[in-house]
Tab-separated table of C-alpha atoms and ligand atoms in Angstrom:
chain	number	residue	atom	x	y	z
S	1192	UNK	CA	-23.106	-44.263	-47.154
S	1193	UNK	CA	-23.794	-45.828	-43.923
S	1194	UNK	CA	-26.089	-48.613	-43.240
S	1195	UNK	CA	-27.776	-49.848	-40.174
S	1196	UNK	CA	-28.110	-53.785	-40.044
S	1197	UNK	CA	-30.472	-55.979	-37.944
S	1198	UNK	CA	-30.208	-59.439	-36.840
S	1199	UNK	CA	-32.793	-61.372	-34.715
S	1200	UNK	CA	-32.580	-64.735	-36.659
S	1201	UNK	CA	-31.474	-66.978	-33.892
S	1202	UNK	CA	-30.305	-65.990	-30.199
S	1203	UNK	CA	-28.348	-62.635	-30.718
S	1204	UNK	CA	-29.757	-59.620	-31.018
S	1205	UNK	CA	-27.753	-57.975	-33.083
S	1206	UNK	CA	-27.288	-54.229	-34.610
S	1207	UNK	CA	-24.579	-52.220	-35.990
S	1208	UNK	CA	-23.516	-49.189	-38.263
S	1209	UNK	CA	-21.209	-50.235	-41.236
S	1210	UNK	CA	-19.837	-47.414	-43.652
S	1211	UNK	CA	-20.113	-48.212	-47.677
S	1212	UNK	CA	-20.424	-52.165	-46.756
S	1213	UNK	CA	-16.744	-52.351	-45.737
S	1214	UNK	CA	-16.448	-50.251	-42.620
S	1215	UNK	CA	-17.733	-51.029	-39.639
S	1216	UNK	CA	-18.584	-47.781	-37.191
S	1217	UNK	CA	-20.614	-49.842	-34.602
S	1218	UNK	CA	-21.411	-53.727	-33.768
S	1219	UNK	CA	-23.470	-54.442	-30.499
S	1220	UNK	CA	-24.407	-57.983	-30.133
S	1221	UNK	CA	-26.766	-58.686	-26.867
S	1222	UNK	CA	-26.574	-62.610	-26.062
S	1223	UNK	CA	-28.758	-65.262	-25.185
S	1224	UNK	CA	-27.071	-67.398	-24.028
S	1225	UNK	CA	-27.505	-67.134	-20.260
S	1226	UNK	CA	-31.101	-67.575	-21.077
S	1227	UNK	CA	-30.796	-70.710	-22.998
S	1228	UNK	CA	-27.792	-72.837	-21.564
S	1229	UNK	CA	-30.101	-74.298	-18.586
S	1230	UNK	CA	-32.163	-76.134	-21.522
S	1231	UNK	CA	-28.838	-77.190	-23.308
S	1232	UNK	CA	-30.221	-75.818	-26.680
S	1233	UNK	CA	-32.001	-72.742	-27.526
S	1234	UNK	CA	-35.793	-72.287	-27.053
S	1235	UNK	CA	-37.217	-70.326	-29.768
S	1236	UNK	CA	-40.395	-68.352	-27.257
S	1237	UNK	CA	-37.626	-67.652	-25.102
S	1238	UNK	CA	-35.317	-66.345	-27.820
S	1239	UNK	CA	-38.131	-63.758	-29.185
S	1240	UNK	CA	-39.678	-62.379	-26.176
S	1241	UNK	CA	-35.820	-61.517	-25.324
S	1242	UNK	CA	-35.548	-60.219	-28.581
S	1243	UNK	CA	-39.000	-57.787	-28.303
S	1244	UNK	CA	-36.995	-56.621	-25.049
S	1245	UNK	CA	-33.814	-55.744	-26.045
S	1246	UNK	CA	-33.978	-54.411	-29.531
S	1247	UNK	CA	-34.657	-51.275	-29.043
S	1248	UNK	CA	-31.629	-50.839	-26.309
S	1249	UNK	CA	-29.472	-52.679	-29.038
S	1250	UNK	CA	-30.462	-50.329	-32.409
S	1251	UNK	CA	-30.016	-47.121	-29.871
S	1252	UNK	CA	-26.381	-48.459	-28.797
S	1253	UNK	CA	-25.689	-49.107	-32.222
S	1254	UNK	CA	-26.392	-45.675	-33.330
S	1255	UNK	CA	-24.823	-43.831	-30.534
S	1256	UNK	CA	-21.958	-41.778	-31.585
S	1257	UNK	CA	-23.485	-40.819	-35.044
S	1258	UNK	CA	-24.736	-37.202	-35.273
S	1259	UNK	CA	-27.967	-37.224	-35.926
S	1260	UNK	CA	-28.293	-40.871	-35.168
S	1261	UNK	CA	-31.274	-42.749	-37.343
S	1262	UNK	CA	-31.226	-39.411	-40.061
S	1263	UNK	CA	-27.262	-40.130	-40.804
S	1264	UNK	CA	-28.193	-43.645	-41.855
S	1265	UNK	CA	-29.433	-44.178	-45.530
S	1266	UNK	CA	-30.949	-47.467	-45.428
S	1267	UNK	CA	-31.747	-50.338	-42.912
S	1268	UNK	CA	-30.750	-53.741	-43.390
S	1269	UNK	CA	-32.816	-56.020	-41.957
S	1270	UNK	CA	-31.955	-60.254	-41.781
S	1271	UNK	CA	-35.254	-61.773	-43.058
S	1272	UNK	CA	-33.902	-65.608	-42.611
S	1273	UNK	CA	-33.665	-67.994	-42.691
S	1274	UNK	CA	-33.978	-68.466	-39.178
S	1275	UNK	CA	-36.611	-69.222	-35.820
S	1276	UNK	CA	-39.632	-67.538	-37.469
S	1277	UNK	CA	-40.467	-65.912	-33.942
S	1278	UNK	CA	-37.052	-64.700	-34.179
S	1279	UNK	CA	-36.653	-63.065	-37.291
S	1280	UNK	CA	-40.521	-61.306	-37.576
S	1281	UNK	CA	-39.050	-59.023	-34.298
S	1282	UNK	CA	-36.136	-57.700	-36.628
S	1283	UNK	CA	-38.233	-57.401	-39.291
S	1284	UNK	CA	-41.296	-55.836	-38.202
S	1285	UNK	CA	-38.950	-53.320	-35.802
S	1286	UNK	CA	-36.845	-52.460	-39.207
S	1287	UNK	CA	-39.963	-52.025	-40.880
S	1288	UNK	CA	-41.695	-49.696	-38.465
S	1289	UNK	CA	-38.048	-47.355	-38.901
S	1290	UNK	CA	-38.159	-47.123	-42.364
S	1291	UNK	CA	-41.751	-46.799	-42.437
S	1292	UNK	CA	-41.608	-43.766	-40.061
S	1293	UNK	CA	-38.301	-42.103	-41.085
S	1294	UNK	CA	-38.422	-42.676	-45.036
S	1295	UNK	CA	-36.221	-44.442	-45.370
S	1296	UNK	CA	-35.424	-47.337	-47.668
S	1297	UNK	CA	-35.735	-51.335	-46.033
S	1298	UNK	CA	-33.141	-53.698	-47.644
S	1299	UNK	CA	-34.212	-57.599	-46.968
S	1300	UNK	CA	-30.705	-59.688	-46.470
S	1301	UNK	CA	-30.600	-63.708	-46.049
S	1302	UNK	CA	-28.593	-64.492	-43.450
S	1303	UNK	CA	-25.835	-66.534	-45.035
S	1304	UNK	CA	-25.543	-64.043	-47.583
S	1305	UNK	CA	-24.583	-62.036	-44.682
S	1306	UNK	CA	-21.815	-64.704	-43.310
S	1307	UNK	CA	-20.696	-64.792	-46.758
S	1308	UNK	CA	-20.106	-60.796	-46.384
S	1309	UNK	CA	-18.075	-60.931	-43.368
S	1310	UNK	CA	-15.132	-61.383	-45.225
S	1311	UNK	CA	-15.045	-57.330	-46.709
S	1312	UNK	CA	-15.589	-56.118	-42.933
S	1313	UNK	CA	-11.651	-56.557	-42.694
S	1314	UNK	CA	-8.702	-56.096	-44.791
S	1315	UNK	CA	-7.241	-57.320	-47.223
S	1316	UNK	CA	-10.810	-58.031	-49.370
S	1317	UNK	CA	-11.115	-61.560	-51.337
S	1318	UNK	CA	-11.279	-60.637	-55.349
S	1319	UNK	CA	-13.455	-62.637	-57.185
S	1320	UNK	CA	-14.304	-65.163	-57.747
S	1321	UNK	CA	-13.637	-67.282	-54.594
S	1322	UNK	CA	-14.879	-70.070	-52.994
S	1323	UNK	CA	-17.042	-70.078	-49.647
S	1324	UNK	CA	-17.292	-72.661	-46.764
S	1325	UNK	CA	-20.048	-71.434	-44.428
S	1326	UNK	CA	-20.267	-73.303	-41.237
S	1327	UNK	CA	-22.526	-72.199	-38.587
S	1328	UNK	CA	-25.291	-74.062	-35.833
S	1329	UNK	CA	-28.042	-73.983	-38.643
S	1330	UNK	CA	-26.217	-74.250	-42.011
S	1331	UNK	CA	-22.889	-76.097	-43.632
S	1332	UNK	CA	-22.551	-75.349	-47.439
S	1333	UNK	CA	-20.153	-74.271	-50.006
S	1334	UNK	CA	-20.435	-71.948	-52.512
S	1335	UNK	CA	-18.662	-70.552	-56.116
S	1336	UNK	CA	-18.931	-66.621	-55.498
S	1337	UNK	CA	-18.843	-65.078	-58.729
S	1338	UNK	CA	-19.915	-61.966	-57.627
S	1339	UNK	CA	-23.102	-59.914	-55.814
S	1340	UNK	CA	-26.103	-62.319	-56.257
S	1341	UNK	CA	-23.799	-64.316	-58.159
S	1342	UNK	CA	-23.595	-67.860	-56.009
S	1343	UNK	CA	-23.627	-71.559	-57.241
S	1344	UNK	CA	-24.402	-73.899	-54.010
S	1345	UNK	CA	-21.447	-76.843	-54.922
S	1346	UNK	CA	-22.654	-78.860	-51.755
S	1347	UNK	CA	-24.497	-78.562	-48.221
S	1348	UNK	CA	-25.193	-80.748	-45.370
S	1349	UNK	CA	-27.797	-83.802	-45.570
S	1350	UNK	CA	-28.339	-83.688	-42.392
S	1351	UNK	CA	-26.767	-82.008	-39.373
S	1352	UNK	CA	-25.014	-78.363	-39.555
S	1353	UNK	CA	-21.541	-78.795	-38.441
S	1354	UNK	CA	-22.352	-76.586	-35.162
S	1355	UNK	CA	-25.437	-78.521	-34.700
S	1356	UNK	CA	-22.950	-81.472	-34.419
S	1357	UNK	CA	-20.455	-79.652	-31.996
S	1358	UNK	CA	-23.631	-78.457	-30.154
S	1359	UNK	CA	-24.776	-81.850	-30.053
S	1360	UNK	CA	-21.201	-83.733	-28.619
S	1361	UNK	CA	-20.869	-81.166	-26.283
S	1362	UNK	CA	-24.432	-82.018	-24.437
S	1363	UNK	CA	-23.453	-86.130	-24.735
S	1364	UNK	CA	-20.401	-85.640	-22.885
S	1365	UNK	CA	-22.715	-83.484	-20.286
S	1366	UNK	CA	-21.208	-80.022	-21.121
S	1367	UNK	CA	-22.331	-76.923	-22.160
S	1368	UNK	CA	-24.070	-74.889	-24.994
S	1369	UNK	CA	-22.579	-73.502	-27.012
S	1370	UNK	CA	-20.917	-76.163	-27.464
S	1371	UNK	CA	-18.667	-75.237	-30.044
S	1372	UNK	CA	-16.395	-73.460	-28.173
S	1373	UNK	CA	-15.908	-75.471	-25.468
S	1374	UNK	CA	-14.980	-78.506	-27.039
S	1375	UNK	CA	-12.305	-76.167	-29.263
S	1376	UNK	CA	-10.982	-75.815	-25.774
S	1377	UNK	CA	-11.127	-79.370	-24.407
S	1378	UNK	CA	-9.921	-80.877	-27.756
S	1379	UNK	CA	-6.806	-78.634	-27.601
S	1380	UNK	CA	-5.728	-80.836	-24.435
S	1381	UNK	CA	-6.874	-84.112	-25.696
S	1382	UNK	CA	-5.560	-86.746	-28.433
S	1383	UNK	CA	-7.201	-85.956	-32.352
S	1384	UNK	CA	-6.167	-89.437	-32.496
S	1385	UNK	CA	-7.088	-91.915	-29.715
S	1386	UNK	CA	-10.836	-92.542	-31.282
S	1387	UNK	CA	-10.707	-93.515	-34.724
S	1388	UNK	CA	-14.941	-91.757	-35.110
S	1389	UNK	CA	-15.881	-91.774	-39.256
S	1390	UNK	CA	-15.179	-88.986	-41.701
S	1391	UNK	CA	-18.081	-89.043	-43.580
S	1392	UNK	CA	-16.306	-87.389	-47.268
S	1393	UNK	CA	-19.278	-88.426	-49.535
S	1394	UNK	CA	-17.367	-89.552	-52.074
S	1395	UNK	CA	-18.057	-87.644	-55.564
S	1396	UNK	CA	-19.788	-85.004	-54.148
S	1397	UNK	CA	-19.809	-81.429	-52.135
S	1398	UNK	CA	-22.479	-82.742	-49.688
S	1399	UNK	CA	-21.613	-82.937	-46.066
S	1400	UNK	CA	-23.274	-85.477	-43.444
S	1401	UNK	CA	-22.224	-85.042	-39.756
S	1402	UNK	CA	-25.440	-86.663	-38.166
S	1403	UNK	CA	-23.437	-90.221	-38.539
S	1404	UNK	CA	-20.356	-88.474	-36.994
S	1405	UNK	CA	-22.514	-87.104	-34.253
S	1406	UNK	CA	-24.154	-91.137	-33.837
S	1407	UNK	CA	-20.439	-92.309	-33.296
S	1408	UNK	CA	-19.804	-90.447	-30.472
S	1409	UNK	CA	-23.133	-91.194	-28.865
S	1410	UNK	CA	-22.372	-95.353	-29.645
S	1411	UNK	CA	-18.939	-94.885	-28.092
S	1412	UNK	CA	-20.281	-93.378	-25.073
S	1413	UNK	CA	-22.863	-96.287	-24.324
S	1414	UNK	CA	-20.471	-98.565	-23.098
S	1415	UNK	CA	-20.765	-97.822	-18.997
S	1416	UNK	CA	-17.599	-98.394	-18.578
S	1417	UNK	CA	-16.209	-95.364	-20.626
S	1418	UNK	CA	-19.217	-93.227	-19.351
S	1419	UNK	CA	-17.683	-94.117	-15.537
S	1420	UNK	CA	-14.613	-92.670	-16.599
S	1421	UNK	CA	-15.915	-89.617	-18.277
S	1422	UNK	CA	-17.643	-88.464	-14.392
S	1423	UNK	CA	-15.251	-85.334	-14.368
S	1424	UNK	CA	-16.235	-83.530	-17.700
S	1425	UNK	CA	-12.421	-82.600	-17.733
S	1426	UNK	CA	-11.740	-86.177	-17.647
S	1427	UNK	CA	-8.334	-87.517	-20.395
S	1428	UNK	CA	-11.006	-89.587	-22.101
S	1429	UNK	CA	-13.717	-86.676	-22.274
S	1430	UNK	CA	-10.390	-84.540	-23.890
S	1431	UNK	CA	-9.687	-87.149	-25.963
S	1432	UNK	CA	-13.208	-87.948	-27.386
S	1433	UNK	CA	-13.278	-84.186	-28.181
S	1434	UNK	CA	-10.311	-83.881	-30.133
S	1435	UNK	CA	-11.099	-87.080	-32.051
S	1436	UNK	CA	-14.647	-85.861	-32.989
S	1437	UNK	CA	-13.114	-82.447	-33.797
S	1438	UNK	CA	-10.229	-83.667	-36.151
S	1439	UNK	CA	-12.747	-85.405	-38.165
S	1440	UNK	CA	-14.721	-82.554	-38.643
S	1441	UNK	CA	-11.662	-80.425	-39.446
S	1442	UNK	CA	-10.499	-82.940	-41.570
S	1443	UNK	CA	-14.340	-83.161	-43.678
S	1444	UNK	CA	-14.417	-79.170	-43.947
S	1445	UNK	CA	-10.829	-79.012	-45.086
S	1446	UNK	CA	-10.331	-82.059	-47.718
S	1447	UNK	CA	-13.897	-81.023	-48.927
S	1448	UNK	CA	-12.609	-77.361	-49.659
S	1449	UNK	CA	-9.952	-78.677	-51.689
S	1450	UNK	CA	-12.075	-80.564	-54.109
S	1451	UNK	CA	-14.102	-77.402	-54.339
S	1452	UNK	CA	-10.299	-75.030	-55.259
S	1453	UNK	CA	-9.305	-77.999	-57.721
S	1454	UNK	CA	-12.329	-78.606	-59.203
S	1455	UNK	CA	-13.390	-74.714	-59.465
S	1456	UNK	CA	-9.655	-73.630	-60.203
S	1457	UNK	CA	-10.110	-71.116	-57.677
S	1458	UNK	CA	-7.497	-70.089	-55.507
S	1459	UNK	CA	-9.372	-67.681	-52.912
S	1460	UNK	CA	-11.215	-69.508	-50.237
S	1461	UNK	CA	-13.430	-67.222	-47.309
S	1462	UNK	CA	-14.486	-69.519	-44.725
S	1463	UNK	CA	-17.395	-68.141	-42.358
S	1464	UNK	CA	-20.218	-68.658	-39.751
S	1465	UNK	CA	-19.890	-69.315	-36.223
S	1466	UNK	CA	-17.745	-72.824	-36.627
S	1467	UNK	CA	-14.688	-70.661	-38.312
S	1468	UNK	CA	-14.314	-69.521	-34.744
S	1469	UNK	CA	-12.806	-72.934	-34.401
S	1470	UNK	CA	-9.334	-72.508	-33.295
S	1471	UNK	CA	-7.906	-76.087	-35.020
S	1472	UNK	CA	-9.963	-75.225	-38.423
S	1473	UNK	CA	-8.631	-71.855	-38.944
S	1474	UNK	CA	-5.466	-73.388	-38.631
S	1475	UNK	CA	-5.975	-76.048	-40.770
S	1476	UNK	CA	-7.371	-73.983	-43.053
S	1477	UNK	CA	-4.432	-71.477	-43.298
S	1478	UNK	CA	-1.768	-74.463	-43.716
S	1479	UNK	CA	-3.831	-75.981	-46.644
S	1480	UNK	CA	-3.921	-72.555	-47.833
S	1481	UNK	CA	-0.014	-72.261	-48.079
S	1482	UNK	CA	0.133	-75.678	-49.677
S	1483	UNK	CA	-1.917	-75.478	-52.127
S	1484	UNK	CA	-1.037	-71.427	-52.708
S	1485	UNK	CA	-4.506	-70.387	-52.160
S	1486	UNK	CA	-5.274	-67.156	-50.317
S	1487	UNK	CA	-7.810	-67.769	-47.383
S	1488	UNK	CA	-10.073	-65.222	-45.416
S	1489	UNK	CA	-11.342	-65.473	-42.234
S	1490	UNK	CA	-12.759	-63.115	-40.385
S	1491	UNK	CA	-11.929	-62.065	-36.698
S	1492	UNK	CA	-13.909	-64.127	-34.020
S	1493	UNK	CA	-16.450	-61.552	-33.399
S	1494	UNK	CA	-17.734	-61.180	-36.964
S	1495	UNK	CA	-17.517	-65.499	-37.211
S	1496	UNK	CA	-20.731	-65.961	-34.834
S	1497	UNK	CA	-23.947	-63.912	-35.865
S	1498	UNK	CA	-23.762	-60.213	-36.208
S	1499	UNK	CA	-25.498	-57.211	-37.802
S	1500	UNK	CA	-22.351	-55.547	-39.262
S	1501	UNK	CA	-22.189	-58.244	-41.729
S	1502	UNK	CA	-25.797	-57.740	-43.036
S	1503	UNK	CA	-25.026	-54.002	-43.031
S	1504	UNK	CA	-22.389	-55.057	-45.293
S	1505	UNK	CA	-24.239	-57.561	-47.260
S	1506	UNK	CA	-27.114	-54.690	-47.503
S	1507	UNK	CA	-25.023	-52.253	-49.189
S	1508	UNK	CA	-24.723	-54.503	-52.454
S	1509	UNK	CA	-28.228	-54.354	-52.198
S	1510	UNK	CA	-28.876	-50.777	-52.545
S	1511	UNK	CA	-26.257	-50.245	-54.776
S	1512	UNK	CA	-28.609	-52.539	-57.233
S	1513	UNK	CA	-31.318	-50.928	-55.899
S	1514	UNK	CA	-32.863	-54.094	-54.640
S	1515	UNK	CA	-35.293	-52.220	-51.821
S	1516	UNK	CA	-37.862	-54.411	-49.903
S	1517	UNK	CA	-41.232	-53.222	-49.107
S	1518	UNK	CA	-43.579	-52.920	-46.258
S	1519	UNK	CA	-44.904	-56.484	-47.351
S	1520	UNK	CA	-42.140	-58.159	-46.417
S	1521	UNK	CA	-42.107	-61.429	-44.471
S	1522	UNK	CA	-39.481	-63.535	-42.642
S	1523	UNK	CA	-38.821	-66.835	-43.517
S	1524	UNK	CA	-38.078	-69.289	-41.587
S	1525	UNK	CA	-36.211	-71.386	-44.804
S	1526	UNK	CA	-34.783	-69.036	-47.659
S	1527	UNK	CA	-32.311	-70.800	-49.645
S	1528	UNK	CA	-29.697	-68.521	-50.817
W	407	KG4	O1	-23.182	-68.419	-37.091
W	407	KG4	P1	-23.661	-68.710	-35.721
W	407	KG4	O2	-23.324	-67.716	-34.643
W	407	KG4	O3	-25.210	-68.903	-35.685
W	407	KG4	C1	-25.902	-69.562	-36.719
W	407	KG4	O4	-26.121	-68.926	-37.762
W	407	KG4	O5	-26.174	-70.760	-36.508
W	407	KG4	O6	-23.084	-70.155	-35.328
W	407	KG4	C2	-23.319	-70.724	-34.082
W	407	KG4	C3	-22.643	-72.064	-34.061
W	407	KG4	C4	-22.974	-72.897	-32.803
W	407	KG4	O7	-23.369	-74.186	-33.190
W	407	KG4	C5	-21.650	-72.913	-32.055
W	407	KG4	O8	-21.464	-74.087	-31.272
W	407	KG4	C6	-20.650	-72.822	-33.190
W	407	KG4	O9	-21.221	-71.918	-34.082
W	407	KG4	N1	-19.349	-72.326	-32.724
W	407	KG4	C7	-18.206	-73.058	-32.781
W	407	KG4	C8	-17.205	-72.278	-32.167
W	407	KG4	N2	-17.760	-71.085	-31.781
W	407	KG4	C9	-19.068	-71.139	-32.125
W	407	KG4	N3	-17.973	-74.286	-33.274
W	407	KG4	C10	-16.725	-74.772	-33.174
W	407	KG4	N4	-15.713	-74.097	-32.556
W	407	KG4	C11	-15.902	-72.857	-32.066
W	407	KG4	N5	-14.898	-72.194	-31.478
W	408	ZN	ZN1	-25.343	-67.345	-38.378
């Protein structure tokens, strides 16, 4: 059975072709991020009006290479949050109108439902049940997966995602967005531990908090002296502030996963979203895997950051329980999982 999936929810516009929710025939992602790096963040008008432009370029790429194209598929999925409202209603209302004209049924997916999925687009498959640490620029939560539908939130962030936080460093030190990946580059030639920033573990609890985190770097930075020496962004100090900031998130994400194996008694672990991209944290994550002989998934770097081939995936489950969406249906812009 093969699924088409839409994403729109944030920046990306994503579509893509995935084969009885494990095999993926296409993935086309069209960026943003040209658009929005001038402004340091994204800006949601911006972010739609590309969306209403490339869509249509995206779902026909997507489908290229299947026979009869849009009659091969059986079903679209379509992300319906949470997300930038703007966003999401271009997805939605574009799925809609293709099911509406071709007959064919509209499956609604949430979004990190979808980065939970990206796990079974690659081989070997996590059994269940398992734990899940999503991480992306909106959300940081972790889950008990007991199967489809089946989720139990064990803790999420008070206040700042854990990409929000990366995002946010990277524009005090006067780099880039995303800024995710660029300090997992400049912390690779810095010191994790010349700064001694706080790793806010919450004591007693799954919760995360990376806002404080996020303050500590911005405090540090005040002093003019350290912001004369940080002129050159590829300054030692600028290095060494993002490997310290970036070890203590590593360190929150991984001891906090622990509790959540020892606690559970579950040894399977899939760790998604776009911060799993993170080169030290999928390290990390592998080595506490092997100590504490607990399997760990993580998906290749492509299906980490958004993507439609993982709500293609998540979709299928949906069929299967026959769980269609109507005409009626509406993005939202918060849709707790
Ligand atoms: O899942 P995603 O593509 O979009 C959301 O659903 O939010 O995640 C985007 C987030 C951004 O905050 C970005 O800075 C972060 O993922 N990210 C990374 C890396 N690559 C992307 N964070 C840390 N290290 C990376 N290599
Ligand atoms: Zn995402």
């Amino acid at each position: 059975m093969l699924i088409l999936g839409i994403d729109t929810s944030c920046d990306d516009t994503a579509a893509a072709v995935v084969e009885n929710g494990v095999k993926i025939i296409s993935n086309v992602v069209s960026s943003q991020t040209d658009i929005h790096k001038k402004y340091g963040g994204i800006v949601p008008e911006l972010a739609s009006r590309r969306h209403i432009e490339m869509i249509l370029l995206v779902v026909d790429e997507a489908l290229k290479g299947l026979g009869a194209g849009l009659e091969d598929v059986s079903a679209v999925a379509v992300c319906y949050g949470p997300g930038l409202i703007g966003s999401l209603l271009v997805g939605c209302s574009f799925a809609k109108a293709l099911c509406f004209s071709k007959n064919i049924p509209l499956l609604a997916v949430n979004h990190l439902e979808g980065h939970m999925f990206s796990c079974f687009l690659e081989e070997p498959h996590p059994e269940l049940p398992f734990i899940s640490l999503i991480a992306s620029g909106g959300h940081t939560s972790l889950y008990r997966v007991d199967g489809f539908g089946k989720y139990r939130e064990l803790g999420r962030t008070r206040d700042d995602a854990a990409g929000e936080a990366y995002d946010k460093v990277s524009k005090l030190l006067g780099l880039g967005y995303p800024g995710g990946p660029i300090i997992d580059k400049l912390a690779s030639e810095g010191n994790p531990k010349a700064i001694d920033f706080p790793r806010p573990y919450l004591p007693e609890s799954f919760d995360f908090s990376f806002s404080g985190l996020k303050t500590a770097v911005l405090h540090f930075l005040k002093s003019e002296e350290k912001n004369s020496k940080l002129q050159t962004t590829n300054s030692k100090l600028a290095k060494d502030i993002a490997a310290s900031f970036q070890a203590c998130m590593v360190d929150v994400l991984i001891r906090k996963t622990e509790w959540a194996i020892k606690k559970e008694g579950i040894r399977r672990v899939t760790l998604s979203g776009g911060v799993s991209a993170n080169s030290e944290l999928r390290k990390r994550m592998k080595e506490m895997g092997d100590e504490r002989e607990t399997e760990i998934f993580i998906p290749s770097i492509n299906l980490c950051t958004d993507n439609a081939a993982m709500i293609a995936s998540a979709g299928y489950h949906h069929f299967l329980n026959k769980d269609f969406a109507g005409a009626g249906l509406n993005p939202k812009a918060y849709l707790p999982l």
